[in-house]
Each structure stands twice: as C-alpha cells, then as structure tokens.
Amino acid sequence: MSKNQLDTKSQAWSALFTEPMSDLVKRYTASVFFDKRLWQADIAGSLAHAQMLATQAIISKDDHAAIERGMAQITGEIESGSFNWQLDLEDVHLNIEARLTQLVGDAGKRLHTGRSRNDQVATDVRLWLRSEIDLISVLLVELQQALVEVAAKNVEVILPGFTHLQVAQPVSFAHHLLAYVEMFARDAERMADVRRRVNRLPLGAAALAGTSYPLDRELVASLLGMVDAQGLPCVCQNSLDAVSDRDFAIEFSAAASLVMVHISRLSEELILWMSQNFGFIQIADRFTTGSSIMPQKKNPDVPELARGKTGRVVGHLVGLITLMKGQPLAYNKDNQEDKEPLFDTVDTLKDTLRIFAEMVGGQMNPVTGLKEGGITVKPQAMELAARKGYATATDLADYLVKKGLAFRDAHEVVAHAVKTAITQGIDLSELPLAELQKFNPGIENDVFEVLSLRGSLNARNTLGGTAPVQVRRQIERHVARLNTALSL
Ligand code: ARG
C-alpha cells in the first residue's frame, strides 16, 4: 500500500495488480455513490471494533484514541458536506478508512486488524436497517392512530360491505377502517420480528473463516446494542453464514411488501370511494391534482401512486431473493446489489406511511390542537348506497330461522322476496307486511326493524362483528395498545 493512504483503487490492492482499472469498470464496480448512506453505521461499527481491539490489547490505547479522534473529524466532515467521496476508493468503507489513515496515520491502518469488508458491510447494513425499522415502526403506529381517530368519529356511519364488489351486508364505516388497522398492526408485529434477526453481529467473521486475533465478538455486539430482550449479545454463530447471509434483508423486503400491499388495497378503496359513482369520501385537495384539459377533474394521484409504488417494492423483494439464489458460500460481490433495492424500499415505505397518516387523519393545527384536513366522510351517500343492493336480505333469512325455518329454506324464501322487490324496483323494507307474509306467514311487524340498516348492524353483535358496541370496544383496545406502543 502506498504512503499513508489508499490513494486509488489499484493502489488499494497493492503490488499484485499490473494494470489499472478502466473508468467503465471502476464505475461498474463502485458503490460509494449509493452506499455512502451507510456512513454512520460504518463509523459506529469501526468505533466498536476499535474499542474491542484496544480492550483485547490488539491495538494500543493511543491508537484507539487516534481512531476516535479521526472518526470524530470525519463525522464532522460528512455532516457538513465537506467530505471528499471518491469513486476511486470504491465504497463507503474504503473512503472512510482512507481518510482516517490520512488524518491519524498508522493507527488508521491498524483499524482493519481482524476485520474484512465482508463482515464490515454485513454489519453496516444490519445497523442501518435496524434504525430504519425503528422509524418505520413508529410510522406504522401513527398511521394506525390516524385510522382509529377517523373510525372513532364514524362508528354509526353505515356503508355497504361488499363481496365480489357486489353489495353484501351493511357495515359500520369505522369497522371497515379498523380492518386496515388490523393489517397494519400485523405489519408492525412482523417488523418487530424481523428486527430480532437483523440485530445480530457478523463482525468478527472477518473474510469468511474467522480470524487469528483474539477478538471479543460479544463485546462488540453489546457495544452496538446487538442484544436480545434479556440484554445478552446476539452474534452470528457461523463465520461463513455471517458474511453471506442476506435473509434479513429479504425478510424485511417481504414485510415491507406486505405493508405496501395493505396500503395499495386501501388506496384502491379510496380511489373508488372518491369516484363520482360512489361519492363516499373526499380527500383533501393537496393530495389530488387537476387535469390539464378537463377543468372539472380532481384526481386521487397520491393513492394511485401508492398503488403503483407497491409494484416497485414487491419488485425489490423479487430482486433481492433472486440475487441470493445462485450464490455459493461465502461472500460474493453480487451482494453489493442488495443496497439500492433496500434503500429504495425504505424510502418508499417511509414516505408512503407518512403521507397516508396525514391524508387519512389530517394535520395538527397548532392553534386549536385539533387535526384538520383528513378525509371527509359522506354518510348520506354511504347509506344511500347501502339501501340499494338488498343488503339486509341475510337479516330476513336469519329472522325466518328464528321463526323455526331451516337456514337453507329461509334462504330460498328470501330469494323469492328479493326477486319480487327487484321487479317492483323497491327495497325489501318497502314491501308491505301482507306482501311479505305471502312468502312466509310467520313474518310479523317486527320484521321492519330487522330489515333496517341499523337493525342489521346492531344484530351483528359478536366479537369482531360490525355492531357499534363491538366496534367501540375494538377502538378502545386499539387506543390503549397504540398508546403503549408509542411510549415504549
Ligand atoms: N461494497 C461491498 C459490498 O457492498 C463491500 C464488501 C466488498 N468485499 C469484497 N471482498 N470485495 O458488498
């Protein structure tokens, strides 16, 4: 290695190389312009490694102090934007190490003792992803809170529930929104689970086989907060696996893809509900755009884009999983390709979650302390739609069952009643009692309560059902759960 630093890449590999890399190959193999994003994790990992080297007397206390001093200066330079990132130095690791050596001399050269970029990069990606998962987990809670807040105001609002996009049975709008809260709650659980496997230390595996220095890997894990719920260090237990495993990135992408799929389903509903044919809701103008030719248009661009970006996140999952399928042990340069999909997944997910929390729940007005500008609900349009498709036909069948009919017979009787109502262009509840009694003489005046939307809703009073009592219970459960989640 030349002088005090890794001046160029050809010098980085030393005397063995007889010809320089062409510019094209340099660009092809370099990752610094995207992996510089890992700089904080890279420095944190290096500082923990250096501290352990000093504790184990593998480097001197003075070298350790010099490394800390150099890293502090580098941190300042990167934060202020004055750090000179060089393509010639390939990646974030070599850029930082070269600068360190430039600043502190031989101590900088000793930092890489017992370490390889293979265990270094695996550690960096894990540290970076861990902090992103923590941010995403908070955003998932905030989106759930926004949905719960809107739900709390709309427990008694009725809309048609659909199966096959055909009117099925009336449901509470709050109940409908809480279905998404369940999805995002599972997403948060999945993120927490993925985090446990992200939070394990590869460092100390060195290139692939371990190292001949007396490293204390558990100390490094503890210094980096790679510990389990009991505070015990989490260390990757096989050096070959430690440097080559990217399961954690794939798992994260799978969890992120599911979040986006849930967002995409919600988007699809928002788009439908906003269309003139439904008219169930309005989203605030700042999430929509107009048309350059049709003056009347307000297009739901944000939900449409979220639905579109779901394809991109799912694509990254497929990219990452394909990246791994043909790799022999241990590290291969293929793994450098894990970063851009992972970075883009995180960026897309965070932006989408932030936008959705605001679009659904609105923004806090600092003067009133109230949230404003979330979705506007149109209860009348929802209720009108629920009246259209014989949404209470099941209730009539259930009513007949209570009068002694077998369910299948009741089903058949109601089918005839619906057919008659369709012919007359009216709702079941608009058929006179005498007419209804022709289908079954047991029908009495109390049938009209049963045929009402509200009666139908109230009747579904089982755990997880849409009856307002049940929905209010769920809202209370979510509020309590989400408050503790944020205070953790
Ligand atoms: N930039 C590389 C990556 O992202 C770092 C590890 C390089 N290791 C190596 N032996 N070339 O994977």
Coordinates of C-alpha atoms in Angstrom, one line a residue, residues 38-472:
L38 CA -24.2 3.8 5.4
W39 CA -21.6 6.1 6.8
Q40 CA -23.0 6.4 10.3
A41 CA -23.3 2.7 10.7
D42 CA -19.8 2.2 9.2
I43 CA -18.3 4.6 11.7
A44 CA -20.3 3.1 14.6
G45 CA -19.1 -0.4 13.6
S46 CA -15.5 0.8 13.3
L47 CA -15.5 2.5 16.7
A48 CA -16.9 -0.6 18.4
H49 CA -14.3 -2.8 16.7
A50 CA -11.5 -0.4 17.6
Q51 CA -12.6 -0.3 21.3
M52 CA -12.7 -4.1 21.4
L53 CA -9.2 -4.3 19.7
A54 CA -7.9 -2.0 22.4
T55 CA -9.6 -3.8 25.3
Q56 CA -8.1 -7.0 23.9
A57 CA -4.7 -5.3 23.6
I58 CA -4.6 -6.0 19.9
I59 CA -4.0 -2.3 19.3
S60 CA -2.7 0.3 21.8
K61 CA -4.8 2.7 23.8
D62 CA -3.1 5.5 21.8
D63 CA -4.1 4.0 18.5
H64 CA -7.7 3.7 19.8
A65 CA -7.7 7.3 20.9
A66 CA -6.3 8.4 17.5
I67 CA -9.0 6.4 15.7
E68 CA -11.7 8.0 17.8
R69 CA -10.3 11.4 17.1
G70 CA -10.1 10.8 13.4
M71 CA -13.6 9.4 13.3
A72 CA -15.0 12.4 15.1
Q73 CA -13.4 14.7 12.5
I74 CA -14.7 12.5 9.6
T75 CA -18.2 12.7 11.1
G76 CA -18.0 16.5 11.1
E77 CA -16.8 16.5 7.5
I78 CA -19.5 14.2 6.3
E79 CA -22.2 16.1 8.2
S80 CA -21.0 19.4 6.8
G81 CA -20.8 18.1 3.3
S82 CA -17.0 18.7 3.0
F83 CA -16.0 15.1 2.9
N84 CA -14.5 14.2 -0.4
W85 CA -16.1 11.0 -1.5
Q86 CA -14.0 9.3 -4.2
L87 CA -15.1 6.8 -6.8
D88 CA -11.6 5.6 -7.0
L89 CA -12.0 4.3 -3.4
E90 CA -14.9 2.2 -4.4
D91 CA -17.2 2.1 -1.4
V92 CA -18.1 3.8 1.8
H93 CA -15.7 1.6 3.8
L94 CA -12.6 2.3 1.8
N95 CA -13.4 6.0 1.6
I96 CA -13.7 6.4 5.4
E97 CA -10.7 4.2 6.1
A98 CA -8.5 6.1 3.7
R99 CA -9.5 9.4 5.2
L100 CA -8.8 8.1 8.7
T101 CA -5.4 7.0 7.7
Q102 CA -4.8 10.4 6.1
L103 CA -5.8 12.0 9.4
V104 CA -4.2 9.8 12.0
G105 CA -1.6 7.8 10.2
D106 CA -0.6 4.3 11.2
A107 CA -3.4 4.0 13.8
G108 CA -5.9 4.2 10.9
K109 CA -4.1 1.4 9.2
R110 CA -4.5 -0.8 12.3
L111 CA -8.3 -0.4 12.4
H112 CA -8.8 -3.2 9.9
T113 CA -7.0 -5.7 12.0
G114 CA -9.1 -8.9 12.3
R115 CA -11.8 -7.5 10.0
S116 CA -12.7 -7.7 6.4
R117 CA -15.1 -5.6 4.3
N118 CA -17.2 -8.7 4.1
D119 CA -18.1 -8.8 7.8
Q120 CA -18.0 -5.0 7.9
V121 CA -20.6 -4.4 5.2
A122 CA -22.9 -7.0 6.6
T123 CA -22.7 -5.3 10.0
D124 CA -23.3 -1.8 8.4
V125 CA -26.4 -2.9 6.5
R126 CA -27.8 -4.5 9.7
L127 CA -27.1 -1.5 11.8
W128 CA -28.6 0.9 9.2
L129 CA -31.7 -1.3 8.7
R130 CA -32.3 -1.6 12.4
S131 CA -32.6 2.1 12.8
E132 CA -34.9 2.3 9.8
I133 CA -37.1 -0.4 11.1
D134 CA -37.4 1.6 14.3
L135 CA -38.6 4.6 12.3
I136 CA -40.9 2.6 10.2
S137 CA -42.4 1.0 13.4
V138 CA -43.3 4.5 14.7
L139 CA -44.8 5.4 11.3
L140 CA -46.9 2.3 11.4
V141 CA -48.3 3.3 14.8
E142 CA -49.0 6.8 13.6
L143 CA -51.0 5.5 10.6
Q144 CA -53.0 3.2 12.8
Q145 CA -53.7 6.1 15.1
A146 CA -55.0 8.2 12.2
L147 CA -57.3 5.4 11.1
V148 CA -58.5 4.8 14.6
E149 CA -59.2 8.5 15.1
V150 CA -61.4 8.6 11.9
A151 CA -63.0 5.4 12.9
A152 CA -64.0 6.8 16.3
K153 CA -66.0 9.5 14.6
N154 CA -67.8 7.2 12.3
V155 CA -68.9 4.2 14.3
E156 CA -72.6 4.9 13.4
V157 CA -71.9 5.6 9.8
I158 CA -73.2 2.8 7.6
L159 CA -71.9 1.8 4.2
P160 CA -72.5 -1.3 2.1
G161 CA -70.0 -4.0 2.8
F162 CA -69.0 -5.8 -0.4
T163 CA -68.0 -9.3 -1.5
H164 CA -67.2 -9.6 -5.2
L165 CA -67.7 -5.9 -5.2
Q166 CA -71.4 -6.6 -5.0
V167 CA -73.4 -5.1 -2.2
A168 CA -73.4 -7.8 0.6
Q169 CA -74.3 -6.6 4.1
P170 CA -74.3 -3.2 5.8
V171 CA -71.2 -2.4 7.9
S172 CA -70.0 0.4 10.0
F173 CA -67.5 2.7 8.3
A174 CA -65.4 2.5 11.5
H175 CA -65.4 -1.2 11.2
H176 CA -64.2 -1.0 7.7
L177 CA -61.3 1.3 8.7
L178 CA -60.4 -0.9 11.6
A179 CA -59.9 -3.8 9.2
Y180 CA -56.9 -1.8 7.9
V181 CA -55.7 -1.2 11.5
E182 CA -55.6 -5.0 11.9
M183 CA -53.4 -5.2 8.8
F184 CA -51.0 -2.5 9.9
A185 CA -50.9 -4.0 13.4
R186 CA -49.7 -7.3 11.9
D187 CA -47.2 -5.4 9.8
A188 CA -45.8 -3.8 13.0
E189 CA -45.5 -7.2 14.6
R190 CA -43.7 -8.5 11.5
M191 CA -41.3 -5.6 11.6
A192 CA -40.5 -6.3 15.3
D193 CA -39.9 -9.9 14.5
V194 CA -37.6 -9.1 11.5
R195 CA -35.7 -6.7 13.7
R196 CA -34.7 -9.5 16.0
R197 CA -32.9 -11.3 13.2
V198 CA -31.5 -8.1 11.7
N199 CA -30.0 -7.3 15.1
R200 CA -27.2 -9.9 15.1
L201 CA -23.5 -9.2 14.7
P202 CA -21.5 -10.5 11.7
L203 CA -18.3 -8.6 12.7
G204 CA -15.5 -11.0 13.8
A205 CA -16.3 -13.4 11.0
A206 CA -13.6 -11.5 9.0
A207 CA -13.4 -12.5 5.4
L208 CA -15.2 -15.9 5.8
A209 CA -13.4 -18.2 8.2
G210 CA -12.9 -16.1 11.4
T211 CA -9.7 -14.6 12.5
S212 CA -6.5 -15.5 14.3
Y213 CA -6.7 -12.4 16.6
P214 CA -8.3 -12.9 20.0
L215 CA -11.4 -10.9 19.2
D216 CA -14.2 -10.5 21.7
R217 CA -17.2 -10.5 19.4
E218 CA -19.7 -10.4 22.2
L219 CA -18.2 -7.2 23.5
V220 CA -18.7 -5.6 20.0
A221 CA -22.3 -6.9 19.8
S222 CA -23.0 -5.3 23.2
L223 CA -21.3 -2.0 22.3
L224 CA -23.5 -1.9 19.2
G225 CA -26.7 -2.7 21.0
M226 CA -27.0 -6.0 19.3
V227 CA -28.5 -7.7 22.3
D228 CA -31.7 -9.7 22.9
A229 CA -34.6 -8.9 25.2
Q230 CA -32.5 -10.1 28.2
G231 CA -29.6 -7.9 27.2
L232 CA -27.5 -10.8 26.0
P233 CA -25.3 -10.2 23.0
C234 CA -26.5 -11.5 19.6
V235 CA -23.6 -12.8 17.5
C236 CA -23.8 -14.6 14.2
Q237 CA -22.5 -18.1 15.1
N238 CA -21.0 -19.3 11.8
S239 CA -18.5 -17.1 10.0
L240 CA -19.4 -18.3 6.5
D241 CA -23.1 -17.6 7.2
A242 CA -22.3 -14.3 8.9
V243 CA -20.7 -12.7 5.8
S244 CA -23.0 -14.2 3.2
D245 CA -26.4 -14.1 4.9
R246 CA -28.9 -11.6 3.5
D247 CA -32.0 -13.3 4.7
F248 CA -32.7 -10.4 7.0
A249 CA -32.8 -8.0 4.0
I250 CA -35.2 -10.3 2.2
E251 CA -37.4 -10.8 5.2
F252 CA -37.5 -7.0 5.7
S253 CA -38.5 -6.6 2.0
A254 CA -41.2 -9.2 2.4
A255 CA -42.6 -7.4 5.4
A256 CA -42.3 -4.0 3.6
S257 CA -44.1 -5.5 0.5
L258 CA -47.0 -6.6 2.7
V259 CA -47.2 -3.1 4.2
M260 CA -47.4 -1.7 0.7
V261 CA -50.0 -4.3 -0.4
H262 CA -52.2 -3.2 2.5
I263 CA -51.6 0.5 1.5
S264 CA -52.4 -0.5 -2.0
R265 CA -55.7 -2.1 -1.1
L266 CA -56.6 1.0 1.0
S267 CA -55.6 3.1 -2.0
E268 CA -57.9 1.2 -4.3
E269 CA -60.8 1.8 -1.9
L270 CA -60.1 5.5 -1.5
I271 CA -60.0 5.8 -5.3
L272 CA -63.3 4.0 -5.7
W273 CA -64.9 5.9 -2.8
M274 CA -63.8 9.2 -4.3
S275 CA -65.2 8.5 -7.7
Q276 CA -68.5 10.1 -8.7
N277 CA -70.2 6.8 -8.8
F278 CA -69.6 6.2 -5.1
G279 CA -69.1 9.7 -3.7
F280 CA -68.4 8.2 -0.2
I281 CA -65.4 10.4 0.7
Q282 CA -63.3 13.3 -0.3
I283 CA -59.6 13.5 0.3
A284 CA -58.1 17.0 0.8
D285 CA -57.1 18.9 -2.3
R286 CA -53.4 18.8 -1.5
F287 CA -53.4 15.1 -2.2
T288 CA -55.0 15.4 -5.6
T289 CA -54.2 17.0 -8.9
G290 CA -56.3 18.6 -11.7
S291 CA -56.3 17.8 -15.3
S292 CA -54.7 20.0 -18.0
I293 CA -57.6 19.5 -20.3
M294 CA -60.7 18.6 -18.2
P295 CA -61.4 21.5 -15.8
Q296 CA -63.8 19.5 -13.6
K297 CA -61.2 16.9 -12.5
K298 CA -59.7 16.2 -9.2
N299 CA -57.6 13.1 -9.5
P300 CA -56.5 10.9 -6.5
D301 CA -52.9 11.0 -7.5
V302 CA -51.5 10.1 -4.1
P303 CA -53.4 6.8 -3.6
E304 CA -52.8 6.0 -7.3
L305 CA -49.1 6.5 -6.9
A306 CA -49.0 4.4 -3.7
R307 CA -50.8 1.6 -5.5
G308 CA -48.2 2.0 -8.3
K309 CA -45.2 2.1 -6.0
T310 CA -46.3 -1.2 -4.4
G311 CA -45.2 -2.8 -7.6
R312 CA -41.8 -1.3 -7.2
V313 CA -41.4 -2.5 -3.6
V314 CA -42.6 -6.0 -4.5
G315 CA -40.2 -5.9 -7.4
H316 CA -37.3 -5.2 -5.0
L317 CA -38.3 -8.2 -3.0
V318 CA -38.1 -10.4 -6.1
G319 CA -34.8 -8.8 -7.0
L320 CA -33.3 -9.5 -3.6
I321 CA -34.4 -13.0 -3.4
T322 CA -33.2 -13.7 -6.9
L323 CA -29.9 -12.2 -6.0
M324 CA -29.3 -14.9 -3.4
K325 CA -30.5 -18.0 -5.2
G326 CA -27.3 -18.9 -7.0
Q327 CA -24.6 -17.8 -4.6
P328 CA -22.1 -20.3 -3.3
L329 CA -20.7 -19.6 0.2
A330 CA -19.4 -17.3 1.3
Y331 CA -19.3 -13.6 0.3
N332 CA -19.7 -12.7 -3.4
K333 CA -19.7 -9.3 -4.9
D334 CA -23.3 -10.0 -6.0
N335 CA -24.2 -8.9 -2.5
Q336 CA -23.3 -5.3 -3.3
E337 CA -26.5 -5.3 -5.3
D338 CA -28.6 -5.6 -2.1
K339 CA -28.3 -2.0 -1.2
E340 CA -30.2 0.0 -3.8
P341 CA -33.4 -2.1 -3.6
L342 CA -33.2 -2.0 0.2
F343 CA -32.6 1.8 0.3
D344 CA -35.4 2.4 -2.2
T345 CA -37.8 0.1 -0.3
V346 CA -37.1 2.0 2.9
D347 CA -37.5 5.4 1.3
T348 CA -40.7 4.5 -0.5
L349 CA -42.2 2.9 2.6
K350 CA -41.4 5.8 4.9
D351 CA -42.8 8.4 2.5
T352 CA -45.9 6.4 1.8
L353 CA -46.7 5.8 5.5
R354 CA -46.2 9.5 6.4
I355 CA -48.4 10.7 3.6
F356 CA -51.1 8.2 4.4
A357 CA -51.2 9.1 8.1
E358 CA -51.8 12.7 7.1
M359 CA -54.1 12.1 4.2
V360 CA -56.4 9.9 6.4
G361 CA -56.2 11.7 9.7
G362 CA -55.2 15.2 8.8
Q363 CA -52.6 17.5 10.2
M364 CA -52.4 19.0 13.7
N365 CA -53.4 22.6 13.8
P366 CA -51.0 24.1 16.4
V367 CA -53.6 26.8 17.4
T368 CA -56.6 24.6 18.0
G369 CA -54.7 21.4 18.9
L370 CA -57.1 19.6 16.6
K371 CA -56.4 17.6 13.5
E372 CA -57.6 19.1 10.2
G373 CA -57.7 18.1 6.6
G374 CA -58.1 14.4 6.8
I375 CA -60.6 12.5 4.7
T376 CA -64.2 13.9 4.6
V377 CA -66.8 11.3 5.1
K378 CA -70.2 11.5 3.3
P379 CA -72.5 9.4 5.5
Q380 CA -75.6 10.1 3.3
A381 CA -74.0 8.8 0.2
M382 CA -72.8 5.7 2.0
E383 CA -76.2 5.0 3.5
L384 CA -77.9 5.5 0.2
A385 CA -75.6 3.0 -1.4
A386 CA -76.3 0.5 1.4
R387 CA -80.0 0.8 0.7
K388 CA -79.6 -0.2 -3.0
G389 CA -78.5 -3.7 -3.1
Y390 CA -80.8 -5.7 -0.7
A391 CA -78.1 -5.6 1.9
T392 CA -80.4 -6.8 4.6
A393 CA -81.6 -10.0 2.8
T394 CA -79.5 -12.1 5.1
D395 CA -81.2 -10.5 8.1
L396 CA -84.6 -11.6 6.7
A397 CA -83.3 -15.1 6.4
D398 CA -81.9 -15.1 9.9
Y399 CA -85.3 -13.7 11.1
L400 CA -87.1 -16.7 9.5
V401 CA -84.6 -19.1 11.1
K402 CA -85.6 -17.6 14.5
K403 CA -89.2 -18.3 13.5
G404 CA -88.3 -22.0 13.0
L405 CA -87.3 -22.4 9.4
A406 CA -84.1 -24.2 8.4
F407 CA -81.5 -21.8 7.1
R408 CA -81.5 -23.2 3.6
D409 CA -85.3 -22.9 3.3
A410 CA -85.2 -19.4 4.7
H411 CA -82.5 -18.6 2.1
E412 CA -84.9 -19.8 -0.7
V413 CA -87.9 -17.8 0.7
V414 CA -85.8 -14.6 0.8
A415 CA -84.6 -15.2 -2.7
H416 CA -88.2 -15.1 -3.9
A417 CA -88.9 -11.9 -1.8
V418 CA -85.8 -10.2 -3.3
K419 CA -86.9 -11.2 -6.8
T420 CA -90.3 -9.6 -6.2
A421 CA -88.8 -6.4 -4.8
I422 CA -86.4 -6.2 -7.8
T423 CA -89.4 -6.5 -10.2
Q424 CA -91.1 -3.7 -8.3
G425 CA -87.9 -1.6 -8.1
I426 CA -88.2 -1.3 -4.3
D427 CA -86.3 -2.4 -1.2
L428 CA -87.3 -5.4 0.9
S429 CA -88.3 -3.0 3.7
E430 CA -90.7 -1.2 1.3
L431 CA -92.7 -4.4 0.7
P432 CA -96.0 -4.2 2.7
L433 CA -96.4 -6.7 5.5
A434 CA -99.2 -8.5 3.7
E435 CA -96.9 -9.0 0.7
L436 CA -94.1 -10.3 2.8
Q437 CA -96.4 -12.7 4.6
K438 CA -97.1 -14.3 1.2
F439 CA -93.6 -15.6 1.3
N440 CA -93.9 -16.8 4.8
P441 CA -97.0 -16.4 7.1
G442 CA -94.7 -16.3 10.2
I443 CA -93.5 -12.8 9.2
E444 CA -94.8 -10.1 11.6
N445 CA -94.5 -6.4 12.1
D446 CA -91.2 -6.6 13.9
V447 CA -89.6 -7.6 10.6
F448 CA -89.2 -4.0 9.6
E449 CA -86.7 -3.3 12.4
V450 CA -84.8 -6.4 11.2
L451 CA -84.8 -5.1 7.6
S452 CA -83.4 -1.7 8.6
L453 CA -79.7 -1.0 8.0
R454 CA -79.3 0.0 11.7
G455 CA -81.1 -3.2 12.9
S456 CA -78.9 -5.3 10.7
L457 CA -75.8 -3.6 12.1
N458 CA -76.8 -3.9 15.7
A459 CA -77.6 -7.6 15.2
R460 CA -74.0 -8.4 14.3
N461 CA -73.0 -8.3 17.9
T462 CA -70.4 -11.0 18.1
L463 CA -66.7 -10.5 18.9
G464 CA -65.2 -9.0 15.7
G465 CA -68.6 -8.1 14.3
T466 CA -69.8 -4.7 13.0
A467 CA -72.3 -3.9 15.7
P468 CA -71.4 -0.4 17.1
V469 CA -70.9 -1.9 20.6
Q470 CA -68.3 -4.3 19.3
V471 CA -66.7 -1.6 17.2
R472 CA -66.4 0.8 20.2

